[in-house]
XYZ file of C-alpha atoms in Angstrom:
667
model
C 148.661 112.812 125.765
C 149.899 116.386 125.285
C 147.687 116.948 122.245
C 144.612 115.741 124.060
C 145.413 117.779 127.177
C 145.469 120.942 125.019
C 142.127 119.924 123.463
C 140.530 119.541 126.895
C 141.774 122.929 128.048
C 140.664 124.788 124.905
C 137.243 123.139 124.644
C 136.282 123.450 128.308
C 137.772 126.930 128.650
C 135.686 128.201 125.742
C 132.402 127.329 127.505
C 132.251 130.796 129.099
C 134.567 132.423 126.561
C 137.678 132.032 128.769
C 136.335 134.456 131.411
C 137.824 134.315 134.902
C 134.620 135.512 136.601
C 132.560 133.099 138.700
C 129.394 131.607 137.176
C 126.073 130.356 138.510
C 126.215 126.660 139.405
C 124.767 124.189 136.918
C 122.416 122.458 139.359
C 121.734 125.233 141.872
C 121.405 128.603 140.114
C 121.298 130.568 143.408
C 124.900 129.736 144.346
C 128.017 131.040 142.632
C 130.625 128.544 141.416
C 134.205 128.829 140.204
C 134.692 129.911 136.546
C 134.668 127.415 133.669
C 138.313 128.283 133.010
C 139.264 126.801 136.385
C 137.387 123.595 135.575
C 139.237 123.484 132.251
C 142.646 123.899 133.909
C 141.992 121.405 136.682
C 140.406 118.870 134.307
C 143.581 119.044 132.214
C 145.746 118.487 135.299
C 143.685 115.511 136.459
C 143.720 114.097 132.905
C 147.526 114.199 132.935
C 147.620 112.658 136.418
C 145.385 109.792 135.302
C 147.385 109.221 132.127
C 150.729 109.204 133.942
C 149.425 106.841 136.648
C 148.077 104.527 133.952
C 151.346 104.442 132.004
C 153.295 104.004 135.227
C 151.161 101.053 136.337
C 151.711 99.344 132.981
C 155.446 100.013 133.112
C 155.907 98.769 136.673
C 153.754 95.734 135.947
C 156.042 94.756 133.068
C 159.105 95.330 135.232
C 157.727 92.997 137.904
C 156.719 90.375 135.349
C 160.128 90.283 133.694
C 161.828 89.910 137.072
C 159.421 87.150 138.031
C 159.353 84.876 134.996
C 162.933 83.598 135.213
C 162.594 83.094 138.976
C 159.457 81.022 138.389
C 161.415 78.773 135.998
C 164.187 78.308 138.552
C 161.698 77.476 141.314
C 160.038 74.929 139.000
C 163.207 72.812 139.372
C 162.234 72.216 143.022
C 158.461 71.673 142.729
C 155.252 72.910 141.195
C 154.171 74.467 144.494
C 157.305 76.612 144.824
C 156.955 77.861 141.247
C 153.286 78.638 141.812
C 154.039 80.770 144.883
C 156.634 82.868 143.034
C 154.346 83.441 140.039
C 151.352 84.231 142.209
C 153.184 86.597 144.549
C 154.622 88.556 141.638
C 151.133 88.921 140.227
C 149.966 90.106 143.635
C 152.712 92.745 143.760
C 151.347 94.181 140.540
C 147.727 94.007 141.722
C 148.380 95.872 144.965
C 150.630 98.396 143.287
C 147.906 99.287 140.849
C 145.034 99.427 143.323
C 147.081 101.485 145.769
C 148.474 103.830 143.114
C 145.035 104.555 141.729
C 143.622 105.284 145.167
C 146.570 107.361 146.375
C 146.788 109.664 143.360
C 143.018 110.192 143.312
C 142.898 111.005 147.038
C 145.818 113.439 146.813
C 144.275 115.113 143.747
C 140.920 115.593 145.495
C 142.586 117.160 148.531
C 144.807 119.462 146.483
C 141.927 120.608 144.265
C 139.913 121.299 147.416
C 142.417 123.978 148.419
C 141.296 126.010 145.399
C 137.643 125.014 145.082
C 136.780 125.296 148.781
C 133.032 124.819 149.049
C 132.345 124.463 145.318
C 132.267 120.655 145.291
C 130.262 120.488 142.105
C 133.114 122.080 140.147
C 135.738 120.131 142.096
C 134.395 116.695 141.201
C 133.616 117.742 137.660
C 137.319 118.531 137.272
C 138.234 115.160 138.825
C 136.494 113.296 135.951
C 139.566 114.085 133.846
C 141.388 111.482 135.952
C 139.242 108.680 134.585
C 139.642 109.960 131.031
C 143.433 109.997 131.403
C 143.500 106.483 132.813
C 141.398 105.042 130.038
C 142.922 106.870 127.090
C 146.343 105.451 127.933
C 144.785 102.033 128.536
C 143.364 102.119 125.018
C 146.816 102.450 123.489
C 148.251 99.891 125.913
C 145.534 97.392 125.053
C 145.381 97.932 121.291
C 149.126 98.413 120.803
C 149.953 95.555 123.148
C 147.368 93.301 121.550
C 148.695 93.902 118.044
C 152.285 93.421 119.222
C 151.720 90.147 121.010
C 149.407 88.552 118.469
C 151.460 89.420 115.379
C 154.368 87.590 116.986
C 152.252 84.730 118.330
C 150.419 84.006 115.072
C 153.643 84.263 113.065
C 155.554 81.975 115.413
C 152.763 79.372 115.557
C 151.972 79.164 111.853
C 155.523 78.642 110.655
C 156.963 76.892 113.711
C 154.252 74.481 114.762
C 152.245 73.933 111.581
C 154.896 74.081 108.842
C 158.136 73.066 110.551
C 156.793 70.834 113.340
C 159.035 72.327 116.018
C 157.626 72.741 119.557
C 156.286 75.991 120.979
C 158.930 78.446 122.298
C 161.710 76.563 120.484
C 164.836 78.797 120.331
C 165.248 77.934 116.633
C 162.077 79.906 115.890
C 163.028 83.509 114.978
C 159.748 84.954 116.336
C 160.065 83.335 119.760
C 161.509 86.374 121.568
C 158.897 88.720 120.112
C 156.205 86.239 121.171
C 157.392 86.110 124.772
C 157.867 89.874 125.017
C 154.373 90.274 123.602
C 152.781 88.323 126.451
C 154.010 90.978 128.854
C 153.019 93.911 126.666
C 149.449 92.802 126.021
C 148.457 90.874 129.110
C 150.365 92.761 131.789
C 150.679 96.369 130.668
C 147.392 96.288 128.753
C 145.354 94.505 131.406
C 146.838 96.640 134.181
C 146.067 99.988 132.612
C 142.654 98.694 131.484
C 141.505 97.745 134.988
C 143.072 100.908 136.382
C 140.992 102.876 133.866
C 137.764 101.108 134.926
C 138.606 101.739 138.523
C 139.382 105.437 138.035
C 136.237 105.961 135.977
C 133.801 104.238 138.301
C 135.225 106.296 141.182
C 134.808 109.470 139.106
C 131.256 108.596 138.048
C 130.253 107.948 141.663
C 131.912 111.157 142.880
C 130.243 113.307 140.207
C 126.768 112.031 141.109
C 127.499 112.294 144.849
C 128.654 115.898 144.542
C 125.148 116.978 143.475
C 123.427 114.744 146.046
C 123.009 115.447 149.763
C 126.650 114.452 150.448
C 127.891 117.240 148.232
C 125.241 119.818 149.088
C 125.728 119.379 152.856
C 129.502 118.940 152.481
C 129.815 115.591 154.260
C 133.373 114.692 153.300
C 133.452 111.140 154.709
C 130.315 109.953 152.960
C 131.372 111.885 149.860
C 134.464 109.659 149.677
C 132.442 106.445 150.138
C 133.664 105.167 146.709
C 137.277 105.526 147.863
C 136.482 103.803 151.163
C 135.148 100.767 149.271
C 138.399 100.528 147.314
C 140.575 100.950 150.376
C 138.779 98.220 152.330
C 139.190 96.158 149.167
C 142.969 96.433 149.391
C 142.923 95.155 152.986
C 140.591 92.291 152.072
C 142.794 91.263 149.144
C 145.849 91.308 151.394
C 144.247 88.730 153.678
C 143.017 86.756 150.664
C 146.446 86.383 149.042
C 147.771 84.778 152.224
C 145.331 81.898 151.676
C 147.035 80.991 148.390
C 150.629 81.317 149.539
C 150.795 80.797 153.302
C 147.763 79.101 154.854
C 147.355 76.374 152.212
C 150.363 75.138 150.254
C 149.870 74.000 146.670
C 151.457 70.543 146.458
C 150.244 68.984 143.214
C 149.303 70.146 139.742
C 145.588 69.529 140.248
C 145.506 71.962 143.185
C 146.569 74.973 141.121
C 143.263 75.921 139.536
C 141.115 75.304 142.657
C 143.475 77.453 144.686
C 143.137 80.347 142.215
C 139.353 79.944 142.172
C 139.277 79.978 145.973
C 140.981 83.375 145.794
C 137.934 84.796 144.037
C 135.457 83.236 146.448
C 137.353 84.171 149.626
C 137.893 87.760 148.500
C 134.202 88.121 147.576
C 132.938 86.740 150.897
C 135.341 88.847 152.985
C 134.585 91.894 150.849
C 130.849 91.571 151.518
C 131.611 91.892 155.222
C 134.010 94.769 154.534
C 131.403 96.717 152.559
C 128.835 96.193 155.314
C 131.232 97.716 157.863
C 132.116 100.677 155.635
C 128.457 101.369 154.792
C 127.544 101.231 158.479
C 130.307 103.570 159.646
C 130.872 105.838 156.640
C 127.302 106.654 155.630
C 124.471 108.474 157.424
C 121.434 106.221 157.955
C 119.393 108.157 155.373
C 120.445 110.567 152.615
C 119.323 111.751 149.175
C 120.775 110.884 145.768
C 120.381 113.027 142.641
C 118.116 111.262 140.146
C 117.619 113.144 136.853
C 116.507 116.436 138.320
C 114.939 115.127 141.559
C 116.457 113.982 144.853
C 115.746 110.375 145.835
C 115.808 109.272 149.498
C 118.153 106.306 150.069
C 118.982 104.303 153.215
C 122.525 103.110 153.950
C 121.580 99.398 153.739
C 120.278 99.977 150.212
C 123.639 101.365 149.155
C 125.334 98.352 150.751
C 123.144 96.100 148.585
C 124.083 98.066 145.463
C 127.790 97.449 146.061
C 127.237 93.822 147.054
C 125.167 93.042 143.970
C 127.989 94.345 141.757
C 130.525 92.321 143.712
C 128.592 89.058 143.394
C 127.730 89.687 139.734
C 131.482 89.924 139.148
C 131.973 86.534 140.774
C 129.210 84.972 138.660
C 130.691 86.387 135.461
C 134.089 85.064 136.522
C 132.791 81.547 137.071
C 130.695 81.421 133.905
C 133.748 82.516 131.937
C 135.736 79.803 133.637
C 133.137 77.170 132.796
C 133.235 78.101 129.115
C 137.013 78.421 128.770
C 138.553 75.820 131.091
C 139.362 72.418 129.626
C 138.053 70.708 132.758
C 134.452 71.183 131.574
C 132.399 69.899 128.664
C 132.179 73.065 126.475
C 135.919 73.112 125.712
C 136.081 69.314 125.495
C 133.330 69.414 122.851
C 135.327 71.959 120.874
C 138.427 69.740 121.157
C 136.375 66.745 120.032
C 135.180 68.607 116.932
C 138.836 68.809 115.788
C 138.544 65.182 114.621
C 136.857 66.367 111.444
C 139.241 69.242 110.782
C 139.600 72.950 111.383
C 136.227 74.037 109.971
C 134.118 72.179 112.550
C 136.479 73.407 115.275
C 135.833 77.006 114.188
C 132.058 76.494 114.025
C 131.910 74.921 117.509
C 134.176 77.620 118.942
C 132.069 80.478 117.586
C 128.883 78.850 118.886
C 130.465 78.464 122.334
C 131.446 82.148 122.372
C 127.950 83.336 121.465
C 126.403 81.030 124.047
C 128.741 82.229 126.802
C 127.241 85.728 126.568
C 123.851 84.719 127.990
C 124.489 84.366 131.737
C 126.938 87.316 132.106
C 124.397 89.610 130.440
C 121.660 88.461 132.817
C 124.019 89.024 135.752
C 124.785 92.550 134.533
C 121.088 93.200 133.888
C 120.061 92.111 137.387
C 122.748 94.217 139.044
C 121.740 97.244 136.954
C 118.077 96.820 137.865
C 118.693 96.317 141.582
C 121.217 99.106 141.979
C 119.255 101.596 139.895
C 116.023 100.884 141.778
C 117.759 101.526 145.096
C 120.017 104.482 144.378
C 119.598 105.679 140.774
C 122.817 106.326 138.845
C 124.912 106.467 142.004
C 123.868 102.882 142.702
C 125.184 101.721 139.337
C 128.481 103.537 139.855
C 129.042 101.899 143.256
C 127.974 98.521 141.844
C 130.776 98.881 139.315
C 133.116 99.770 142.184
C 131.911 96.690 144.030
C 132.848 94.539 141.059
C 136.275 96.206 140.974
C 136.785 96.317 144.744
C 138.714 93.033 144.697
C 140.866 94.353 141.833
C 144.101 93.442 143.628
C 143.180 89.749 143.759
C 141.742 89.849 140.253
C 144.955 91.295 138.873
C 147.078 88.874 140.863
C 145.451 85.819 139.305
C 145.482 87.578 135.955
C 149.131 88.639 135.872
C 150.008 85.152 137.099
C 149.084 83.823 133.622
C 151.631 85.639 131.434
C 154.330 85.164 134.094
C 153.963 81.374 134.046
C 153.615 81.426 130.259
C 156.978 83.174 129.991
C 158.467 80.813 132.551
C 157.599 77.946 130.208
C 159.195 79.774 127.298
C 162.370 80.311 129.291
C 162.485 76.630 130.287
C 162.147 75.573 126.650
C 164.745 78.053 125.361
C 167.228 77.213 128.097
C 166.910 73.530 127.168
C 165.804 72.513 130.648
C 164.445 69.039 131.323
C 161.075 67.791 130.109
C 159.807 67.566 133.697
C 160.242 71.294 134.292
C 158.429 72.127 131.070
C 155.522 69.936 132.189
C 155.310 71.840 135.459
C 155.363 75.252 133.794
C 152.754 74.032 131.276
C 150.461 73.060 134.135
C 150.889 76.526 135.662
C 150.270 78.082 132.260
C 147.062 76.141 131.519
C 145.591 77.383 134.802
C 146.833 80.867 133.886
C 144.924 80.768 130.611
C 141.642 80.276 132.392
C 142.381 82.916 135.012
C 143.248 85.355 132.213
C 139.807 84.675 130.755
C 138.240 85.294 134.184
C 140.151 88.584 134.396
C 138.830 89.622 130.993
C 135.308 88.710 132.102
C 135.670 91.012 135.109
C 137.054 93.794 132.937
C 134.146 93.560 130.488
C 131.450 93.283 133.166
C 132.797 96.237 135.087
C 133.182 98.224 131.849
C 129.474 97.747 131.135
C 128.457 99.025 134.577
C 131.021 101.837 134.574
C 129.996 103.179 131.213
C 126.332 103.071 132.186
C 127.145 105.088 135.317
C 129.202 107.547 133.258
C 126.336 107.716 130.771
C 123.996 108.694 133.607
C 126.405 111.351 134.854
C 126.772 112.681 131.287
C 123.008 112.875 130.753
C 122.607 114.768 134.057
C 125.483 117.125 133.255
C 124.304 117.853 129.708
C 120.842 118.707 131.026
C 118.897 116.002 129.175
C 115.886 114.860 131.187
C 114.869 111.854 129.065
C 116.611 110.014 126.250
C 113.759 109.234 123.847
C 114.581 106.465 121.372
C 111.668 107.466 119.158
C 113.137 110.838 118.203
C 115.173 110.533 114.978
C 118.137 112.403 116.495
C 118.580 109.766 119.196
C 117.774 106.771 117.020
C 120.401 107.542 114.385
C 122.889 107.867 117.243
C 121.779 104.516 118.621
C 122.208 102.625 115.363
C 125.566 104.229 114.548
C 126.794 103.641 118.090
C 125.948 99.943 117.795
C 128.038 99.803 114.616
C 131.179 101.315 116.188
C 132.402 98.153 118.001
C 132.299 96.304 114.660
C 134.285 99.044 112.914
C 136.774 99.057 115.765
C 137.123 95.250 115.749
C 137.607 95.283 111.982
C 140.512 97.706 112.382
C 142.239 95.761 115.147
C 141.759 92.338 113.515
C 143.100 93.586 110.201
C 146.094 95.156 111.924
C 146.946 91.827 113.563
C 146.446 90.016 110.260
C 148.721 92.274 108.240
C 151.404 92.358 110.944
C 151.258 88.553 111.226
C 151.644 88.282 107.454
C 154.903 90.251 107.598
C 156.036 88.106 110.512
C 155.291 84.823 108.703
C 157.231 85.983 105.637
C 160.206 86.988 107.776
C 160.240 83.697 109.724
C 159.988 81.678 106.493
C 162.784 83.729 104.940
C 165.065 82.978 107.890
C 164.309 79.242 107.842
C 165.005 79.114 104.101
C 168.113 81.318 103.899
C 170.048 80.873 107.178
C 172.064 77.631 106.892
C 172.098 75.380 109.958
C 169.055 77.026 111.560
C 166.859 73.896 111.712
C 169.815 71.841 112.994
C 170.298 74.364 115.775
C 173.916 75.136 114.918
C 173.310 78.839 114.152
C 171.101 81.356 115.925
C 168.173 83.027 114.149
C 167.923 86.807 113.829
C 165.481 87.575 116.660
C 165.845 91.357 116.438
C 164.174 91.704 113.030
C 161.057 89.922 114.302
C 160.905 92.110 117.408
C 161.201 95.165 115.163
C 158.315 93.996 112.952
C 156.064 93.631 115.994
C 157.101 96.944 117.525
C 156.678 98.949 114.328
C 153.336 97.323 113.547
C 151.901 97.977 116.987
C 152.957 101.638 117.077
C 151.757 102.377 113.565
C 148.534 100.369 113.700
C 147.195 101.572 117.032
C 146.639 105.122 115.754
C 143.503 104.550 113.568
C 141.468 102.547 116.144
C 142.574 104.990 118.841
C 141.503 107.945 116.722
C 138.133 106.317 116.030
C 137.370 106.025 119.740
C 138.775 109.406 120.780
C 137.247 111.466 117.965
C 133.754 109.950 117.689
C 132.319 111.651 120.821
C 133.902 114.972 119.822
C 132.561 114.902 116.263
C 129.085 113.715 117.289
C 128.877 116.164 120.202
C 130.003 119.180 118.194
C 128.010 118.535 115.021
C 124.959 116.597 116.210
C 124.604 117.628 119.850
C 124.054 115.861 123.152
C 120.888 113.900 122.272
C 122.522 112.112 119.355
C 125.639 111.553 121.470
C 123.554 109.930 124.200
C 122.223 107.575 121.511
C 125.739 106.732 120.312
C 126.874 105.944 123.864
C 123.895 103.683 124.530
C 124.317 101.889 121.198
C 128.032 101.240 121.588
C 127.507 99.990 125.148
C 124.802 97.537 124.155
C 126.585 95.990 121.188
C 130.145 96.311 122.515
C 129.541 94.169 125.594
C 128.181 91.267 123.544
C 131.051 91.219 121.055
C 133.636 91.616 123.800
C 132.393 88.658 125.859
C 131.929 86.344 122.887
C 135.308 87.227 121.316
C 137.243 86.706 124.558
C 135.566 83.393 125.356
C 135.791 81.973 121.832
C 139.524 82.682 121.762
C 140.063 81.316 125.251
C 138.149 78.112 124.449
C 140.129 77.436 121.255
C 143.385 78.002 123.104
C 142.460 75.577 125.872
C 141.064 72.996 123.439
C 144.537 72.929 121.869
C 146.152 72.635 125.309
C 143.703 69.844 126.210
C 144.810 67.805 123.177
C 148.508 68.530 123.830
C 148.445 67.588 127.502
C 146.713 64.245 126.825
C 145.566 63.999 130.436
C 142.379 61.999 129.827
C 141.516 58.964 127.696
C 139.479 61.207 125.390
C 142.359 63.649 124.890
C 144.780 60.837 124.019
C 142.554 59.636 121.166
C 142.850 63.125 119.611
C 146.564 63.765 119.918
C 149.772 63.490 120.170
C 151.216 66.837 119.002
C 151.423 66.902 115.231
C 148.355 64.690 114.638
C 145.611 65.953 112.289
C 143.187 66.917 115.116
C 146.042 68.757 116.845
C 146.817 70.725 113.673
C 143.136 71.666 113.388
C 143.227 72.814 117.022
C 146.311 74.962 116.347
C 144.467 76.682 113.470
C 141.511 77.418 115.764
C 143.863 78.763 118.411
C 145.561 81.013 115.850
C 142.221 82.460 114.699
C 141.244 82.971 118.327
C 144.424 84.854 119.209
C 143.425 88.270 117.834
C 139.867 87.722 119.099
C 140.793 87.040 122.705
C 143.804 89.330 123.065
C 143.223 92.236 120.695
C 139.657 93.053 119.721
C 137.814 91.477 122.655
C 139.616 93.198 125.520
C 140.037 96.493 123.649
C 136.284 96.805 123.214
C 135.646 97.357 126.895
C 137.917 100.389 126.671
C 135.957 101.649 123.651
C 132.745 101.488 125.690
C 134.164 103.266 128.752
C 136.367 105.773 126.992
C 133.597 107.200 124.827
C 131.373 107.603 127.880
C 133.983 109.257 130.093
C 135.112 111.530 127.277
C 131.522 112.671 126.686
C 131.219 113.397 130.410
C 134.395 115.496 130.492
C 133.331 117.513 127.441
C 129.649 117.676 128.472
C 129.726 121.404 129.469
C 131.141 122.269 126.040
C 128.641 120.136 124.109
C 125.730 121.503 126.149
C 126.590 125.123 125.275
C 128.174 124.898 121.805
C 127.194 121.446 120.486
C 124.756 120.423 117.743
C 125.969 122.777 115.025
C 124.252 120.920 112.169
C 120.824 121.024 113.806
C 121.259 124.733 114.656
C 121.929 125.589 110.990
C 118.795 123.896 109.683
């Protein structure tokens, strides 16, 4: 964080050679703006604010989750409904904390910066973009580090415990069991939290940057300027009402009501939010205004902006439900994958990969439609608010997402504490629903990342002074093709990290089973600490290279090849990253739930495939183990790659525009 803060200050300060004199504004040469040095200093401050908020949200999320998981287990003694309420409310605490924190810090920062900038809003909101960069750069390490941590432990525990030794999941005799349960919190709570916070901070920043050079900024209309923040704040109120539906208005009585009740959360919040946005657009916006559109001002009506936000909101819901259809074991796609386990692991893997690729189709169309509609109405600002629309119900989204790992851990605690079979069945039911909701959460994160990075891309292109990005020029095309390669390079790094860490873990677990006498009988305790140490060391060491790849690419491309090539790289990485991210997350989620489908044995079909330990079940476990790094490490980290490169390019745009493209200047 410190190193990068220094980089930001030095690079942005050097734009005008560290002079403290005012400069002509970028978009309106007649006016005088604050010096570049001020932008450098304030960008650094907002970067640190974003980074600290991001780390804090991950930390508090983990604190909440670790308080909640044992309480969920205890409540499961009474009934499934009681346990569900505890798990869901704890998830909601995290969701609201994050949404509110993000909004509060951003609002305070804008008002404090205004004391210095006064009427120079262009400079003010350019400095605010650092907030999004800070949020996402910490999310990258949370996601990648957390993903490596959790999956090294999970793969190691599964391979030796379930496949070789035939002991159940979360059995206290398994040395990797503690690391596995800790990992769920690290990856799914801290990672997911800081990831969605990053998206949220960035889409707000992208919208504010474009607004500051539109009529809102030029005429200094503060209320309409903060329209993006108003959307988020009405979102918090809407989500508050929505959570009451799950916990207070309708009680969950039986296992089969769990998933519908979580799905209702999404629908209720979306419907209420549509009304909320309409109210905010009516009150907070003038009836007609202009939006900056690549050098020209475009006239927009307030109802058009309402439609932009609404289309993002509903696209998010569609993506959520498509993801659910492809990853929940209540529907045919996952049941087909489970059925293919009859003939062994290979067919399971083939079916799973095909399912993942197929699940990309509808989300991409949903994203495409929302991009087209919002861009036609309000140019780049429309796309930024569409992304905010998708993220406006972030509190509910995070609540159903954090609910997953909490109930997963509750099951682990029940197993390790040797509680009765009935309790374990209840926590398993909570956990199976949690798996699907986690997939829905990832779908939201990826969809919003696509919109956010497109909005940031637009802001970057405006700021760097490029009028058109022409694919036919060689400069741009080489950027495009290299950018499309980056997600593959990044995935290769993260997958290999998980693989090598899991290898160490498997060796350690095997060593303990073979050398500690009385371990299988349960008379002596395994050495949990060594396994935790393997995971921790691996995640800290292995997250540096992928992190460096993402953080350094825009800098290297911008400095040596200039802004045109960089715009190509951003477009390329966006286009290919979204596809891999969706397919990886859904493939992994489907394999996981196919295994759960066989284990639960709820239908006639499932009983012909299992019990635990049968050949089809072993094939399903192998598929699940392959899917682990896909769905929890490379898939979710890719959406950060897409956003982070875009927001970083935007922050450094003034520097690249003046000093970039060294190689082309030499020749």
